[in-house]
Each structure stands twice: as structure tokens, then as C-alpha cells.
PDB file of C-alpha atoms in Angstrom:
ATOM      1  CA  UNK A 267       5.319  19.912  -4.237  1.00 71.00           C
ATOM      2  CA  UNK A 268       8.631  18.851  -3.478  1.00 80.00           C
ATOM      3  CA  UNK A 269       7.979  19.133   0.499  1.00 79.00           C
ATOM      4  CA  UNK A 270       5.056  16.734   0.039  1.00 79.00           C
ATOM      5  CA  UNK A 271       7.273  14.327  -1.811  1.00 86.00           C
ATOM      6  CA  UNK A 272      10.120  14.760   0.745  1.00 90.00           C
ATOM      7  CA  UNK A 273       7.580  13.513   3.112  1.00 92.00           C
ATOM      8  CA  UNK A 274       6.701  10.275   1.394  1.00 95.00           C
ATOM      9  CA  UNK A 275      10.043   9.210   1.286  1.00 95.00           C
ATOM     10  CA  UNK A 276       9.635   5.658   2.897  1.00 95.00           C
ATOM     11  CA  UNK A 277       6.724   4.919   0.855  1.00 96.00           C
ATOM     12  CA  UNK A 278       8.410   6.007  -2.854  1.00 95.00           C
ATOM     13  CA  UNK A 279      10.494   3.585  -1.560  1.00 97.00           C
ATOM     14  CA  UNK A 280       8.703   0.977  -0.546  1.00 97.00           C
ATOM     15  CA  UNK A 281       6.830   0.967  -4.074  1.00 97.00           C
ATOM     16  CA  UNK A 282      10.484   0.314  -5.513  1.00 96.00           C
ATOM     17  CA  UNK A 283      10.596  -2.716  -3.555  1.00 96.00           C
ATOM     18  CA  UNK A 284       7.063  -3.921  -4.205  1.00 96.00           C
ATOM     19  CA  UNK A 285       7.904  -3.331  -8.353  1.00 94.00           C
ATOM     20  CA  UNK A 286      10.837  -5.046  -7.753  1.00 94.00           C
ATOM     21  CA  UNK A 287       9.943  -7.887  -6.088  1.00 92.00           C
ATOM     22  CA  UNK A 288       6.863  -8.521  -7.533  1.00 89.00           C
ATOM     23  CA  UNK A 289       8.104  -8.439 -11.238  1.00 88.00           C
ATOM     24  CA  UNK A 290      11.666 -10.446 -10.162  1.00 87.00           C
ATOM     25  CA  UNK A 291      11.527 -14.226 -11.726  1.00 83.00           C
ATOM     26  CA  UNK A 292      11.550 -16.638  -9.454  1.00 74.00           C
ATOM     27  CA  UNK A 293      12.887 -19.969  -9.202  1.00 68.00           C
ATOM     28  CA  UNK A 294      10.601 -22.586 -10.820  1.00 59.00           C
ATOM     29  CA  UNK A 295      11.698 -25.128  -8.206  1.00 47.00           C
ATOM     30  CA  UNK A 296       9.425 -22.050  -5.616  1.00 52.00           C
ATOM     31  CA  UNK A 297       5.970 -22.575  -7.481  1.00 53.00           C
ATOM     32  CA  UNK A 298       3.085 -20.599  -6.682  1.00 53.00           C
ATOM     33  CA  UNK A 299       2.748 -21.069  -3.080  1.00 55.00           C
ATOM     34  CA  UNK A 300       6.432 -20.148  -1.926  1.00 62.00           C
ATOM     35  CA  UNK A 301       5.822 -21.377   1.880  1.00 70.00           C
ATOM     36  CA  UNK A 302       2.054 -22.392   1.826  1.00 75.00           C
ATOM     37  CA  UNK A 303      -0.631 -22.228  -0.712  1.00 78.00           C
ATOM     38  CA  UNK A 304      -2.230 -18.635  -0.788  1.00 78.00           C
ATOM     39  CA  UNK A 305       1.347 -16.983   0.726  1.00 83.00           C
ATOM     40  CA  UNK A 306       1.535 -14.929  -2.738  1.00 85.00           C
ATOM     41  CA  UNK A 307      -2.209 -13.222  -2.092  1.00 91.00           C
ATOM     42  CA  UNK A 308      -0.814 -12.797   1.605  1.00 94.00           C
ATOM     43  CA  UNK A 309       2.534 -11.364   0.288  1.00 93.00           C
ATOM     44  CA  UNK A 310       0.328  -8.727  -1.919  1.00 94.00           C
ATOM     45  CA  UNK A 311      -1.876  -7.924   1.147  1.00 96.00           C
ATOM     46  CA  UNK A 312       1.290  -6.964   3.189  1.00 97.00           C
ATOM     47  CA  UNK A 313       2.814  -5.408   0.830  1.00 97.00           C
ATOM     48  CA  UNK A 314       0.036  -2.862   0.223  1.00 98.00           C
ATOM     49  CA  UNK A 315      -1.227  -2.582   3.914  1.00 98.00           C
ATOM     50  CA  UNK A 316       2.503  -1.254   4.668  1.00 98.00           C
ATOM     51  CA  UNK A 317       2.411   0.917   1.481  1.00 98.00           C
ATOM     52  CA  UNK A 318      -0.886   2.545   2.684  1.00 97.00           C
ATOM     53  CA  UNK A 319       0.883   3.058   6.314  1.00 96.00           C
ATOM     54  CA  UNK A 320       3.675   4.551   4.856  1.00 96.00           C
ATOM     55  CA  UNK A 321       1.427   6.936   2.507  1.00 95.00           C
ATOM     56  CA  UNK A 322      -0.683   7.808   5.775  1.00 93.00           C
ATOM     57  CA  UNK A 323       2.478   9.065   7.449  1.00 92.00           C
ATOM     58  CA  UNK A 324       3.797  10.872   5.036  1.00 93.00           C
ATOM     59  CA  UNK A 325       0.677  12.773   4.571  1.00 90.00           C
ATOM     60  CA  UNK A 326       0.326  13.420   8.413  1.00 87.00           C
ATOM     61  CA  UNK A 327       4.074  14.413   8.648  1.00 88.00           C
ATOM     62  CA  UNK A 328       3.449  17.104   5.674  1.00 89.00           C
ATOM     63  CA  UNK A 329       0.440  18.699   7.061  1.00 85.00           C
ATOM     64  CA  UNK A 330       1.424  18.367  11.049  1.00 79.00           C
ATOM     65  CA  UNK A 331      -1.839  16.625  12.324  1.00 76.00           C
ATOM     66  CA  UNK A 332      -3.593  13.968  12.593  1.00 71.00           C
ATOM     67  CA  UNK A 333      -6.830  15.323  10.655  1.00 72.00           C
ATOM     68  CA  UNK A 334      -9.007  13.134   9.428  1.00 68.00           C
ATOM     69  CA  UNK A 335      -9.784  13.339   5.607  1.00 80.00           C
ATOM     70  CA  UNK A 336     -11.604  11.850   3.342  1.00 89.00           C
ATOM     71  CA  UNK A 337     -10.103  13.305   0.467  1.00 90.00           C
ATOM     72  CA  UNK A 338      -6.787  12.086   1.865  1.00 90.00           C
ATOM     73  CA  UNK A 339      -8.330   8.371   2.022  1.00 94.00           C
ATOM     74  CA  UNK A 340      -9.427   8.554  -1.327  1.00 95.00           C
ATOM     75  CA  UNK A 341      -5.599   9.452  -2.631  1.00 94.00           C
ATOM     76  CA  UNK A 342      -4.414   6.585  -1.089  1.00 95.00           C
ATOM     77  CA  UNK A 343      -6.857   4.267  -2.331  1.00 97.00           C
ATOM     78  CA  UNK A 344      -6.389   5.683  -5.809  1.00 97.00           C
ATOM     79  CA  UNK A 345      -2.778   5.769  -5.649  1.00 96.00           C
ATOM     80  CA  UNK A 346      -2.466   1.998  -4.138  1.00 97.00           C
ATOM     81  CA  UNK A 347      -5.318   0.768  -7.307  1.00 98.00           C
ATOM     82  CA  UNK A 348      -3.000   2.534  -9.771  1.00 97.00           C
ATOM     83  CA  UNK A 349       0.153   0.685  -8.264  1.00 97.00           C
ATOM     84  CA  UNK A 350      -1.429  -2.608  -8.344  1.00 96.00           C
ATOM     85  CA  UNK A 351      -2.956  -1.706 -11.701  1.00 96.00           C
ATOM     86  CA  UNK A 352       0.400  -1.777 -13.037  1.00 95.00           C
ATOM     87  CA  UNK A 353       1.589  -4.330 -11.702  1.00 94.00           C
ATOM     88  CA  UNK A 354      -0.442  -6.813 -12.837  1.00 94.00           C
ATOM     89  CA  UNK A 355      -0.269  -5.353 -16.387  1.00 95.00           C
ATOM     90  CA  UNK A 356       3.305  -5.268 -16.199  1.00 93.00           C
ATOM     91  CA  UNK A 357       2.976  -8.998 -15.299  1.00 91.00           C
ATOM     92  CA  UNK A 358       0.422  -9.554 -18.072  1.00 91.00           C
ATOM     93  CA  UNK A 359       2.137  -7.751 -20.938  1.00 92.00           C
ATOM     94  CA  UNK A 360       6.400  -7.183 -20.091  1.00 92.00           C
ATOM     95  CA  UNK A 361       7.271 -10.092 -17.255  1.00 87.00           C
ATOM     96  CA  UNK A 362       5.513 -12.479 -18.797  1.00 83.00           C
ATOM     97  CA  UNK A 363       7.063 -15.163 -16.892  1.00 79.00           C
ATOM     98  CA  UNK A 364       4.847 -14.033 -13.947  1.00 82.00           C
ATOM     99  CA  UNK A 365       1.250 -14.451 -13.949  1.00 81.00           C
ATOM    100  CA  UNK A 366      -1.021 -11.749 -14.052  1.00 84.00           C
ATOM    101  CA  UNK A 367      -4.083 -12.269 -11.469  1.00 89.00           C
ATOM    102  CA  UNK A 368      -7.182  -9.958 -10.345  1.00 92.00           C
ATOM    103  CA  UNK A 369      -6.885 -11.775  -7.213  1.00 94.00           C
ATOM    104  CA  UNK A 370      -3.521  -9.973  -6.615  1.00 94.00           C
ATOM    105  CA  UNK A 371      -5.005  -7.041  -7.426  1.00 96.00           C
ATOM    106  CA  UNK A 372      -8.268  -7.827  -5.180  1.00 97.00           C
ATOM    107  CA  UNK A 373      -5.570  -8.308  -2.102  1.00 96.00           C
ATOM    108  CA  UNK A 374      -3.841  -5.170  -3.194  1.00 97.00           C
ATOM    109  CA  UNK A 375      -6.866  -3.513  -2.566  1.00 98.00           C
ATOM    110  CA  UNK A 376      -8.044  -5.478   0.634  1.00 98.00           C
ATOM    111  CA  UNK A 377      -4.751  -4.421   2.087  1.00 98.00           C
ATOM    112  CA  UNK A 378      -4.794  -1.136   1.368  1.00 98.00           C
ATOM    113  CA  UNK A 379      -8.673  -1.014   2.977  1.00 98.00           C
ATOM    114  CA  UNK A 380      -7.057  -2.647   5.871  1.00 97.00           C
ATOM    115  CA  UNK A 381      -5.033   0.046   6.681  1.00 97.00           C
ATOM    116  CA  UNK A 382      -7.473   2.599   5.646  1.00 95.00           C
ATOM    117  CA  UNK A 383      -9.545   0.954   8.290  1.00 95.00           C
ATOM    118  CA  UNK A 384      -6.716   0.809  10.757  1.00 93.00           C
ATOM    119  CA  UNK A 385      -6.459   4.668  10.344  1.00 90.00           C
ATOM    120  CA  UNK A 386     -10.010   5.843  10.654  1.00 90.00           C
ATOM    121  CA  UNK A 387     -10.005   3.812  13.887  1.00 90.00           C
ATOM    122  CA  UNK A 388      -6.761   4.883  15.604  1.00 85.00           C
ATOM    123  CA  UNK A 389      -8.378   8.731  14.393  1.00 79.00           C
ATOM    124  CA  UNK A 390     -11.830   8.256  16.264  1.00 76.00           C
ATOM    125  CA  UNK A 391     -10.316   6.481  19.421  1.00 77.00           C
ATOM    126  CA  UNK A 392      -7.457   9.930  19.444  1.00 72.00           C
ATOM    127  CA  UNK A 393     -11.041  11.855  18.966  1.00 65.00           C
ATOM    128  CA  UNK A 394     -13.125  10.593  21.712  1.00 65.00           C
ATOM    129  CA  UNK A 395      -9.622  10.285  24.104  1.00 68.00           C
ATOM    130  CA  UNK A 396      -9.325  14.025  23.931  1.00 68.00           C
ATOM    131  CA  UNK A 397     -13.062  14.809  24.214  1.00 64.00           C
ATOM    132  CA  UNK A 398     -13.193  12.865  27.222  1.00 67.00           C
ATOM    133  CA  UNK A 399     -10.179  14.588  28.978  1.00 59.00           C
TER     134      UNK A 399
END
């Protein structure tokens, strides 16, 4: 257990920062679209696309190969959902100077497919590259 979570250093990390940040006041002079309308949804959908990376390479560091699993993907995805779960009900219920929003959560999510996405591809073009060698 505690190899596994030596390997998913970065992205313990990186949740840190995303709690942090995303539960910090901000200045009321910022309003809801810090540089352009829509940047918070943006800010959620990089935050959670990295997060997934990070989880991803932790997981393939642990267990040495790039082996595609479903099971794996699933973790993530649960993992991320649980994250941005709490977030927003941290947001709802303890920083209530923040708004809670499912559209956060909804670009939580779509980041976290993203990379998901991102992964299954780079796995099936490393498949058929060393089939076709």
C-alpha cells in the first residue's frame, strides 16, 4: 500500500493544490470570469485533466507497464468524481463564499474523460506500433 501511494506522489499533491485553490476566496473586484467568461469551467477542466495524468502515471510507474486496464480507468474516474464531489460540497456547505455549481463538477468530469481518452489512445497507437515492427 504504501509503494502505490509513493507512486502517486505528484498527484496527492496536485489534489492539495486543486482543494486549495478552488476553496481560496477571491477578490470580489475578480468576479466570476477571472480573464474571460467561462475561464472558471476551463480552470476546473485543467485542473482535473492534469490530475487524471498524474493518477495515470503513478499507476504505470507502480506496476512497470503500460497495460491497459479498465479497472484502472474506472479508479480514476471514481477517484476524480469523488474529488470534485467534495469540492463542490465543500463550496456549498463550509466556503460558502464560493459558489457551488454542477457545471464545475460536469468539467471535472469532462476533464478527467479527456485524459482518459488521451490514454486509451496513446495505449492503442504503442499497441499497433509494436505489432507492426
Amino acid at each position: 500500500m504504501y509503494k502505490a501511494l509513493k507512486r502517486q506522489i505528484w498527484a496527492i499533491i496536485w489534489t492539495i493544490v486543486i482543494l486549495v485553490l478552488c476553496n481560496m476566496r477571491m477578490p470580489d473586484s475578480l468576479g466570476s470570469g477571472f480573464f474571460f467568461e467561462g475561464f472558471d469551467k476551463m480552470t476546473h477542466l485543467g485542473f482535473f485533466f492534469v490530475l487524471s495524468v498524474l493518477l495515470f502515471y503513478g499507476k504505470i510507474r507502480y506496476q512497470h507497464t503500460f497495460a491497459f486496464r479498465t479497472l484502472t480507468i474506472f479508479k480514476i474516474l471514481l477517484i476524480n468524481a469523488l474529488i470534485g464531489g467534495a469540492i463542490e460540497i465543500l463550496q456549498w456547505k463550509v466556503f460558502t463564499y464560493r459558489s457551488a455549481e454542477w457545471w464545475d463538477f460536469a468539467c471535472d468530469m469532462l476533464g478527467s474523460l479527456m485524459a482518459v481518452f488521451s490514454y486509451v489512445l496513446l495505449h492503442k497507437l504503442n499497441f499497433n506500433e509494436k505489432h507492426e515492427s
